Coordinates of C-alpha atoms and ligand atoms in Angstrom, one line a residue:
X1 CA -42.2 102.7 -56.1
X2 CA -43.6 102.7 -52.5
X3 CA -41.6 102.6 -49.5
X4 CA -42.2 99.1 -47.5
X5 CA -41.6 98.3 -44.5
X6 CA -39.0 95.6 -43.8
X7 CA -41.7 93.3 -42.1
X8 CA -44.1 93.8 -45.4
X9 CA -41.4 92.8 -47.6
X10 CA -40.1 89.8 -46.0
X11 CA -44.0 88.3 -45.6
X12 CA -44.8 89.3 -49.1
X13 CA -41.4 87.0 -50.6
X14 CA -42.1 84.5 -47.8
X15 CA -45.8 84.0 -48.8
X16 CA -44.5 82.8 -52.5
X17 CA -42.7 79.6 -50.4
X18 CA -43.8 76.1 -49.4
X19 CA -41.0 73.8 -47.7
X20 CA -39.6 71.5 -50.9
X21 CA -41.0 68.1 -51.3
X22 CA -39.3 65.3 -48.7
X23 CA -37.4 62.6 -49.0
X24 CA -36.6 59.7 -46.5
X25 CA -33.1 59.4 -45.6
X26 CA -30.6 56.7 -43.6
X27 CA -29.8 58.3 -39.9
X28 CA -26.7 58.9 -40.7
X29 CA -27.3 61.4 -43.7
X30 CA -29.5 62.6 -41.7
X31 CA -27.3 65.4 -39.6
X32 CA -28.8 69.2 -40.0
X33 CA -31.8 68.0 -42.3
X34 CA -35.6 69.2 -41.4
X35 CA -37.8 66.7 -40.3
X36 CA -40.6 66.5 -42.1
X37 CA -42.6 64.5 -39.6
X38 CA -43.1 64.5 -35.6
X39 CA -41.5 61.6 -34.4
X40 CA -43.0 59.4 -31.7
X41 CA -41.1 56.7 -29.5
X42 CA -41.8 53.3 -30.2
X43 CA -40.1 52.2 -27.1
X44 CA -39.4 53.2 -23.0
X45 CA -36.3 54.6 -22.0
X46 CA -34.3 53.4 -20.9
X47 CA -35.8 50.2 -22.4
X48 CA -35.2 48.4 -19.3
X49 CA -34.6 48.8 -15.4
X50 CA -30.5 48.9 -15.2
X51 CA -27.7 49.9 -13.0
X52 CA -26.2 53.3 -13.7
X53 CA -23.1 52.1 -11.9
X54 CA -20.5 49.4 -11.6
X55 CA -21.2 47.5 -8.1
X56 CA -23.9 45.3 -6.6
X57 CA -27.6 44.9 -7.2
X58 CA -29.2 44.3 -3.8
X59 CA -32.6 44.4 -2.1
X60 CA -31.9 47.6 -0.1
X61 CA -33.9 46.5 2.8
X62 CA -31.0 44.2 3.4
X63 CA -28.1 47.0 3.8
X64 CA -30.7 49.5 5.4
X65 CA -28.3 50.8 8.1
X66 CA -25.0 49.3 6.7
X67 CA -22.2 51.8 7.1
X68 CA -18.3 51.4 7.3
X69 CA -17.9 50.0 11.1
X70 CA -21.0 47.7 10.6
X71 CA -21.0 46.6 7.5
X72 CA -23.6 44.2 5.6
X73 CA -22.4 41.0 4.5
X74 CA -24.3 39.4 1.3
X75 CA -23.8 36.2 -1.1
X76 CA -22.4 36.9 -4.7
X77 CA -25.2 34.9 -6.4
X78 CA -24.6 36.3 -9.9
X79 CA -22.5 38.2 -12.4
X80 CA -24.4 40.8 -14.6
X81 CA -22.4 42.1 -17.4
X82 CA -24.2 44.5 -20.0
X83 CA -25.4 43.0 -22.5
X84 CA -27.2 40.4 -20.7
X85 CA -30.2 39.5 -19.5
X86 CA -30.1 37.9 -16.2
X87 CA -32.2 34.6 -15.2
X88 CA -32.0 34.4 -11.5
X89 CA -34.1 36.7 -8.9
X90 CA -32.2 38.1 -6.2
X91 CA -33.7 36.9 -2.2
X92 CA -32.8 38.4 1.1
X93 CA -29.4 38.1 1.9
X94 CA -28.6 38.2 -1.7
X95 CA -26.6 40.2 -4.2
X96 CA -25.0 40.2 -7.7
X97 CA -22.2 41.9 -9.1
X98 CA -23.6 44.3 -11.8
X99 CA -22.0 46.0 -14.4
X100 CA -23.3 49.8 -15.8
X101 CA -26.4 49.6 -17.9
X102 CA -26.7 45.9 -17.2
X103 CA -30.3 44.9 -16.9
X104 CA -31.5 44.8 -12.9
X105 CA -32.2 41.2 -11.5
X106 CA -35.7 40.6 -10.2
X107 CA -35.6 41.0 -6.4
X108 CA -33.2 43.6 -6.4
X109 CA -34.0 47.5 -6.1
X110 CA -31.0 49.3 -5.4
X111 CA -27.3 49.3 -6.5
X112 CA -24.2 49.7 -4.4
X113 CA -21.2 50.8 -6.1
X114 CA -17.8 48.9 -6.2
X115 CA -16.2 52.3 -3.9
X116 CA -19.1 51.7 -0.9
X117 CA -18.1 47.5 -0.7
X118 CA -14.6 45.3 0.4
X119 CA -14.6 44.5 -3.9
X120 CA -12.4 46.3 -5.1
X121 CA -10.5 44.8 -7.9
X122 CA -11.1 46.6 -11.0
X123 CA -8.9 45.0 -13.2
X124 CA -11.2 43.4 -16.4
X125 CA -11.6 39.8 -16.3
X126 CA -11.7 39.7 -12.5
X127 CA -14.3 37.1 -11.1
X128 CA -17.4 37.8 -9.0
X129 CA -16.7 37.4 -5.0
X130 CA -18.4 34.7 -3.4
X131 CA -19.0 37.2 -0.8
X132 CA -19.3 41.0 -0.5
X133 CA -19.5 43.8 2.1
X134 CA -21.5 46.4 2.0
X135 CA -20.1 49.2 3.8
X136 CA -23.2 52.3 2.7
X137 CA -26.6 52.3 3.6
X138 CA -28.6 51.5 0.9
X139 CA -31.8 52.6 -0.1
X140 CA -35.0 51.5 -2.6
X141 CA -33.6 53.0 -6.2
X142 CA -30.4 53.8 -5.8
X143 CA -28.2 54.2 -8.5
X144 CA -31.0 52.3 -10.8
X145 CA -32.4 54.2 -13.9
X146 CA -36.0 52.2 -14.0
X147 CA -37.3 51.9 -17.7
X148 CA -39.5 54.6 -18.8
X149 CA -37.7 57.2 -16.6
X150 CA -36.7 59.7 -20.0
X151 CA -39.2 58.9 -22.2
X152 CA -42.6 56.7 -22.9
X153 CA -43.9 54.6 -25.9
X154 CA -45.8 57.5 -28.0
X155 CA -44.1 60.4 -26.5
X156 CA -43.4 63.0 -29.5
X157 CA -39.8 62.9 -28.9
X158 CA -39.1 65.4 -31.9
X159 CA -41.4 67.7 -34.1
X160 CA -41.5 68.2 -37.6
X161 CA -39.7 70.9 -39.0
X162 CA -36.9 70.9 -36.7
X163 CA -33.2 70.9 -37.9
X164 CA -31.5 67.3 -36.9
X165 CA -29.4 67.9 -34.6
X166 CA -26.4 65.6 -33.9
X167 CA -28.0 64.7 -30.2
X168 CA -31.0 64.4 -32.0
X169 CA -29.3 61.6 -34.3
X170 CA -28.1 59.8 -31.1
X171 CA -32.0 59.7 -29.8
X172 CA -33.7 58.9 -32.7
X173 CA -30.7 55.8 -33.0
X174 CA -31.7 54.4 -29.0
X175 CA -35.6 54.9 -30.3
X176 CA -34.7 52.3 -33.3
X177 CA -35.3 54.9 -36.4
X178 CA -33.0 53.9 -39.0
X179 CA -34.8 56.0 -42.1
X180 CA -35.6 59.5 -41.6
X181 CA -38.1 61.6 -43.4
X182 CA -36.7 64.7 -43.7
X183 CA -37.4 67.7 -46.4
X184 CA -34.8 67.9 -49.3
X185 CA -32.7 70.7 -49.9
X186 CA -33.9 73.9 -51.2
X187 CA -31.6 74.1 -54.8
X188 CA -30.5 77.7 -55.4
X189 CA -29.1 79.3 -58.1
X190 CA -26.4 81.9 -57.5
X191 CA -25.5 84.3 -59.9
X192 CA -23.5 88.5 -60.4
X193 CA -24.0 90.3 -62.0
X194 CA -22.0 93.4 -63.7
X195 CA -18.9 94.2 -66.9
X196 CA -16.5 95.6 -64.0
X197 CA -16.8 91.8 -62.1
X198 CA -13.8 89.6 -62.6
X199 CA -12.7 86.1 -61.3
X200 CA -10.8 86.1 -57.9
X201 CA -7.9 84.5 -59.9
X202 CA -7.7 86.9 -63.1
X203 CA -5.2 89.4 -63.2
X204 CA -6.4 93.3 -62.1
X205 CA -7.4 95.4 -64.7
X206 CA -8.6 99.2 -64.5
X207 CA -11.9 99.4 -63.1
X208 CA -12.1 96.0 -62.9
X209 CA -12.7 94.3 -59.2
X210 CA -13.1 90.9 -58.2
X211 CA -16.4 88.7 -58.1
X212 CA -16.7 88.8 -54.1
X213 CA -20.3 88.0 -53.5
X214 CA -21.0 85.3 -54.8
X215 CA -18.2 83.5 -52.3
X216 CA -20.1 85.2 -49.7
X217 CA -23.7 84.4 -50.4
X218 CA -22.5 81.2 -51.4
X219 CA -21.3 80.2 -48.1
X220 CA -24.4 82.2 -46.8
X221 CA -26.6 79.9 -48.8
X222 CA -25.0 76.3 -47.8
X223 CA -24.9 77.5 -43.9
X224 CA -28.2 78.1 -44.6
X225 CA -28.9 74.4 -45.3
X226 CA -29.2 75.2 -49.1
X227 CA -27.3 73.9 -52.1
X228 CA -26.0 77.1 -54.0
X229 CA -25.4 76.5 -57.8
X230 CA -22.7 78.9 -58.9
X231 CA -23.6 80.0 -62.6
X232 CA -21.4 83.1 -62.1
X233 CA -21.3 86.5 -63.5
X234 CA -23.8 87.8 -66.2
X235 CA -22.2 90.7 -67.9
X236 CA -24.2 93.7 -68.4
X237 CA -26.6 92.9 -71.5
X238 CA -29.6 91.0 -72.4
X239 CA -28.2 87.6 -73.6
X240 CA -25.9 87.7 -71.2
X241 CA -28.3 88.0 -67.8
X242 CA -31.0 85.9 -70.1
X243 CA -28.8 83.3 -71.0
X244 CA -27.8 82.4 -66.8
X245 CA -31.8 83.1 -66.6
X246 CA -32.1 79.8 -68.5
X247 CA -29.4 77.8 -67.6
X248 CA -31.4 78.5 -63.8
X249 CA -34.7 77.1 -65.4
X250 CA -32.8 74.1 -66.5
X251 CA -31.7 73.1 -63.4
X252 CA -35.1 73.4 -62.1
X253 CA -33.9 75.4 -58.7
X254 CA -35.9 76.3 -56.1
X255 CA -34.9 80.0 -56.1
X256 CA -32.7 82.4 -58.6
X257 CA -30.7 84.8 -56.3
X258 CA -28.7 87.4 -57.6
X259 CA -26.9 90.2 -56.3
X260 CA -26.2 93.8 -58.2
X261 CA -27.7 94.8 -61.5
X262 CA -31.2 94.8 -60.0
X263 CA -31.2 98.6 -59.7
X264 CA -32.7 101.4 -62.2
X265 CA -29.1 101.9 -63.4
X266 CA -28.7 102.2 -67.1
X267 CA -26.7 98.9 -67.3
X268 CA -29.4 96.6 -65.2
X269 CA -30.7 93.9 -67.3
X270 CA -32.6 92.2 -64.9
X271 CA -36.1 93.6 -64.9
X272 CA -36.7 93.4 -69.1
X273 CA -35.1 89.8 -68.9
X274 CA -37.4 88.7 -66.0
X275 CA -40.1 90.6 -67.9
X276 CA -39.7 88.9 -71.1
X277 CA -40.8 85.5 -69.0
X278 CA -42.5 86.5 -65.7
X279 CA -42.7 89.6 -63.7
X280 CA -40.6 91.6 -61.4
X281 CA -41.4 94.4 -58.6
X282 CA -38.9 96.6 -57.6
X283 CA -39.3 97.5 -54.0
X284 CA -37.9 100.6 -51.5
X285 CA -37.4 98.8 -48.3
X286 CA -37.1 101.1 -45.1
X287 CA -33.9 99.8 -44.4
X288 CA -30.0 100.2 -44.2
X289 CA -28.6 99.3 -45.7
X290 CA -29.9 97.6 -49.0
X291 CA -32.6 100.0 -49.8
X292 CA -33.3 98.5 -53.4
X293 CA -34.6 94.8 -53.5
X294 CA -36.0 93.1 -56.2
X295 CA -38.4 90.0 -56.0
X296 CA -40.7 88.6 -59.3
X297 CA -40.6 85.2 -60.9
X298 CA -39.2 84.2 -64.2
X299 CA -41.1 81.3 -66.0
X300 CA -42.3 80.5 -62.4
X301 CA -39.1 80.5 -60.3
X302 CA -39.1 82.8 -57.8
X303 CA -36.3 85.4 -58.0
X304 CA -35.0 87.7 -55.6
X305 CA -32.3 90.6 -56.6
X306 CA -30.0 91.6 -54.0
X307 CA -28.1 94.9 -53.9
X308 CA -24.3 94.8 -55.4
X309 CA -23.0 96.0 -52.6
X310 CA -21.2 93.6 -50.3
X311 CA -22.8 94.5 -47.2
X312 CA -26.2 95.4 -48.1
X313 CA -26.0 92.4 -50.1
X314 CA -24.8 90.3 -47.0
X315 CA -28.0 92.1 -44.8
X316 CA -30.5 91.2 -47.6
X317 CA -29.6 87.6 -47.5
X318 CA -29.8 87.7 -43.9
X319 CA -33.0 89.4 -43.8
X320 CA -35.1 88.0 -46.3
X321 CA -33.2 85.1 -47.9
X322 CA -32.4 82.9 -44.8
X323 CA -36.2 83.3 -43.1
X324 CA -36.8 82.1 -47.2
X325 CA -34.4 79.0 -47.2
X326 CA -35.8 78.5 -43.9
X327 CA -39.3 78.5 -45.3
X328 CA -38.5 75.8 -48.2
X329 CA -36.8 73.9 -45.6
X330 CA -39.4 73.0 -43.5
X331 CA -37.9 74.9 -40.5
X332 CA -40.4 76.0 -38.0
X333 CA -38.6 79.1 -36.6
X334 CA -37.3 81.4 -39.6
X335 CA -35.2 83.9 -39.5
X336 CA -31.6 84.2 -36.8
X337 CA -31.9 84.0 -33.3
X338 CA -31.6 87.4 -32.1
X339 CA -30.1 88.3 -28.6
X340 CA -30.3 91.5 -26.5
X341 CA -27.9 93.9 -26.0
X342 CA -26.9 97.1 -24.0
X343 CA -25.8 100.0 -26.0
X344 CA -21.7 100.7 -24.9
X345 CA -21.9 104.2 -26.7
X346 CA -24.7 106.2 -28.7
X347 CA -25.4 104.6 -31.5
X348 CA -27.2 106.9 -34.3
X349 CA -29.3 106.0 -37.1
X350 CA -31.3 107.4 -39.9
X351 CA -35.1 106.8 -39.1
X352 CA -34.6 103.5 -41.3
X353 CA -34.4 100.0 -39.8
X354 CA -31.0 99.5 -39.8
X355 CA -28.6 96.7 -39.4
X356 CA -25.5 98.0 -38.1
X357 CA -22.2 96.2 -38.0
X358 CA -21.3 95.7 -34.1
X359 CA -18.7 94.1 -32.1
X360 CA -20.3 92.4 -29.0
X361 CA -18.4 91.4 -26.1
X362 CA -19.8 90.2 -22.6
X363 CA -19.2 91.9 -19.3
X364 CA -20.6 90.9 -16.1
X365 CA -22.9 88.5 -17.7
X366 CA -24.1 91.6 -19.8
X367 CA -23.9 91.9 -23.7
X368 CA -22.2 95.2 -24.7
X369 CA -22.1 96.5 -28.4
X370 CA -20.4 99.1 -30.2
X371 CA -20.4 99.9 -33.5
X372 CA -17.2 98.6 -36.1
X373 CA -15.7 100.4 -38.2
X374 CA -17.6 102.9 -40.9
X375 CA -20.7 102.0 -41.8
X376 CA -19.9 102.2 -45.6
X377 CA -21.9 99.6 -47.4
X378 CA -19.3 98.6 -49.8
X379 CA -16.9 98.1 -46.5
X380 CA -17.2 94.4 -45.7
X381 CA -13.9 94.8 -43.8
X382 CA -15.9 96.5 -40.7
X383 CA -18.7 93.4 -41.1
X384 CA -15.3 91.1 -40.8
X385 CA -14.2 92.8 -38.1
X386 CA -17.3 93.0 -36.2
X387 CA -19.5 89.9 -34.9
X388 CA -22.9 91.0 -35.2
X389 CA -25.4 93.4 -36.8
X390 CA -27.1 95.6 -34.2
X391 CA -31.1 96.0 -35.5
X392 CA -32.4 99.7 -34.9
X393 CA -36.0 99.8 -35.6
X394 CA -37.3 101.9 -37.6
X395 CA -38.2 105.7 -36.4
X396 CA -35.4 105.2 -34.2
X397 CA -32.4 107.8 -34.9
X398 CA -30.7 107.4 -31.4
X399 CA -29.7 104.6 -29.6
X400 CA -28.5 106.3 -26.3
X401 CA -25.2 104.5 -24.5
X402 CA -27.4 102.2 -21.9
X403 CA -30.3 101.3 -23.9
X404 CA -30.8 98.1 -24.7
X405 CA -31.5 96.3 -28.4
X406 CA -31.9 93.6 -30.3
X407 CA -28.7 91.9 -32.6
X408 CA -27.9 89.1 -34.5
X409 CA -24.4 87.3 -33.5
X410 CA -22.9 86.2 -36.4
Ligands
LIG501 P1 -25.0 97.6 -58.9 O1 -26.2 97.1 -58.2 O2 -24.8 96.8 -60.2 O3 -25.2 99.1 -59.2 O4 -23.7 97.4 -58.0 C1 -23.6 98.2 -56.8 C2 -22.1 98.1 -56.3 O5 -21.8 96.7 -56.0 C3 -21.1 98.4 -57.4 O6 -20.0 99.1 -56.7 C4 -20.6 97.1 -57.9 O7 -19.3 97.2 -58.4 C5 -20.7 96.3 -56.6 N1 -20.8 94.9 -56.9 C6 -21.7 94.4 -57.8 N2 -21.6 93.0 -57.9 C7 -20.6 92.7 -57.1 C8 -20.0 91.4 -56.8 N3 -20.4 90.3 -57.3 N4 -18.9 91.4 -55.9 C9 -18.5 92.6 -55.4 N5 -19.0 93.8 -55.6 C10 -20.1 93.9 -56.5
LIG502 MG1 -23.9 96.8 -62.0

């Protein structure tokens, strides 16, 4: 077994993905889903000239140098709710009451609001003056969005491989896009391993202790943007792991993740199954925690074995199974966005890359971090009570206080 970096192991598992095939979808089942094609704007927007205000559309030549002790008095020639599309052109001397995103009359190229006139009924179902006063001086686009001003016809308005967003669903609605093509989601199957695992509801027993990661990676997998199919735990012997091996080939899922039993322990079934039906490499990552990780196929599913430990199981997912649901997604940028922090205290290390659990609180405009808790990597209480992992890189076995690095928030 050869020591790899963390950086060789993640691009050796990611270069056995392809984003999952795609699927077109209504907009609104759309939210959080990768699109699978750059989207271009079929229309302008704003798709036509219109008032971003509730007043008067005007020619602004005519109120020039209007103010409050010489005001400019105009004819009401027309009332512009939204929603319409006026008729009449608007002449010298003219105005007409306008409503917020109502379409501009021709002629007029400016907008005084209700607050700058003598109008100043709000009520609803109030008529149009016959008259009004304009009490501001006006000038040549105000208060009018023209069409075209946020976007053109052909504009690539969103890219492929970018995860919908719910502002994105809002645009894509104003561009007319009622079916979205959009990558389906990867299908994962979940699964423990291990005799001293027992269900969160059974009752204790000695040297027993309860199934926790697969709730964890579970919820890791679905905030992931993955569907995780639970098979549960495999007890430590052949049939047992090859029977949940199958039940995974089955389902046809895009990945088999499972966490413990993928070490050289006596008890770890994993490698013979695999081997009876594909092929498996045990790797020595240069990380902490979660040295041990195992990736192969098994009758051609990819398969990665995550450590039993809570938290080196958690950092495994983090670091190579999210960049991979990311991969069969479709996203375009894998992995978490990482932010930059200042050391609070020195933090040590062990030469390995390591993912520390942190607490990260802001000062100044300044990210601090400290470490929380012991570092144990069955102790997911200090990954609860922290809110990040703090990434020292490799060869790096001080972190004095004031030196900045890189974290994820989680
Ligand atoms: P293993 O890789 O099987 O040697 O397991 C390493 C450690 O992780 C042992 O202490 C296991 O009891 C623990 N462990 C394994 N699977 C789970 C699980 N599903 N939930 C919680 N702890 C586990
Ligand atoms: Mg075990």
């Amino acid at each position: 077994m050869s020591l790899l970096s963390v950086d060789e192991a993640r691009e050796r598992i990611l270069s056995q993905f392809h984003p999952v095939k795609t699927e077109t979808l209504p907009l609104a089942e759309s939210s959080n889903r990768v699109l699978a094609e750059d989207v271009r704007a079929a229309d302008d927007l704003p798709l036509f000239d219109n008032s971003s205000m509730d007043g008067f559309a005007i020619r602004a030549e005519d109120a020039l140098n209007a103010a409050p002790d010489s005001p400019r008095r105009l004819r009401v020639v027309a009332d512009i709710p939204a929603g319409t599309s006026p008729t009449i052109s608007i002449g010298p001397g003219e105005a007409a009451r306008i409503m917020t995103g109502a379409h501009m009359p021709q002629g007029a190229d400016s907008v005084t609001p209700v607050e700058d006139t003598d109008f100043h009924d709000r009520s609803a179902g109030t008529a149009a003056p016959e008259e009004v006063q304009i009490f501001k001086a006006a000038k040549t686009g105000a208060n009018v969005r023209p069409r075209g001003m946020d976007l053109q016809a052909g504009d690539v308005v969103l890219q492929a491989g970018r995860q919908l967003k719910p502002q994105d669903l809002g645009l894509l609605a104003m561009l007319g896009f009622s079916r979205i093509p959009v990558h389906k989601i990867p299908r994962i199957a979940l699964l423990s391993s291990g005799d001293e695992l027992i269900p969160v509801d059974a009752p204790l027993e000695k040297g027993k202790i309860r199934d926790s990661n697969s709730y964890m990676l579970a919820a890791l997998i679905e905030g992931a943007g993955a569907e995780a199919i639970r098979l549960g735990v495999a007890k430590d012997n052949f049939d047992a792991v090859k029977t949940l091996f199958e039940k995974a080939v089955y389902l046809r899922v895009d990945l088999i993740l499972s966490s413990a039993g993928v070490s050289v322990g006596a008890f770890d079934y994993a490698k013979e199954v695999i081997e009876s039906n594909g092929s498996m490499d045990f790797w020595r990552v240069n990380m902490r925690p979660g040295k041990p990780l195992a990736f192969g196929q098994y009758r051609e599913i990819p398969f990665i074995g995550l450590p039993g430990n809570p938290v080196s199981a958690f950092v495994g997912f983090e670091v190579f199974v999210r960049p991979t649901i990311q991969r069969m997604s479709g996203v375009l940028s894998e992995g978490r966005q990482k932010v930059r922090v200042r050391a609070e205290e020195q933090i040590n290390s062990d030469g390995r890359e390591s993912y520390l659990r942190g607490e990260i609180r802001e000062e100044n405009g300044i990210l601090l971090a400290r470490l929380s808790g012991h570092q144990g990597s069955g102790n997911l209480h200090s990954l609860v009570q922290g809110n990040a992992l703090l990434i020292i890189p490799a060869g790096v076995k001080c972190v004095p206080a004031g030196q900045e690095l890189y974290a994820w928030y989680l």
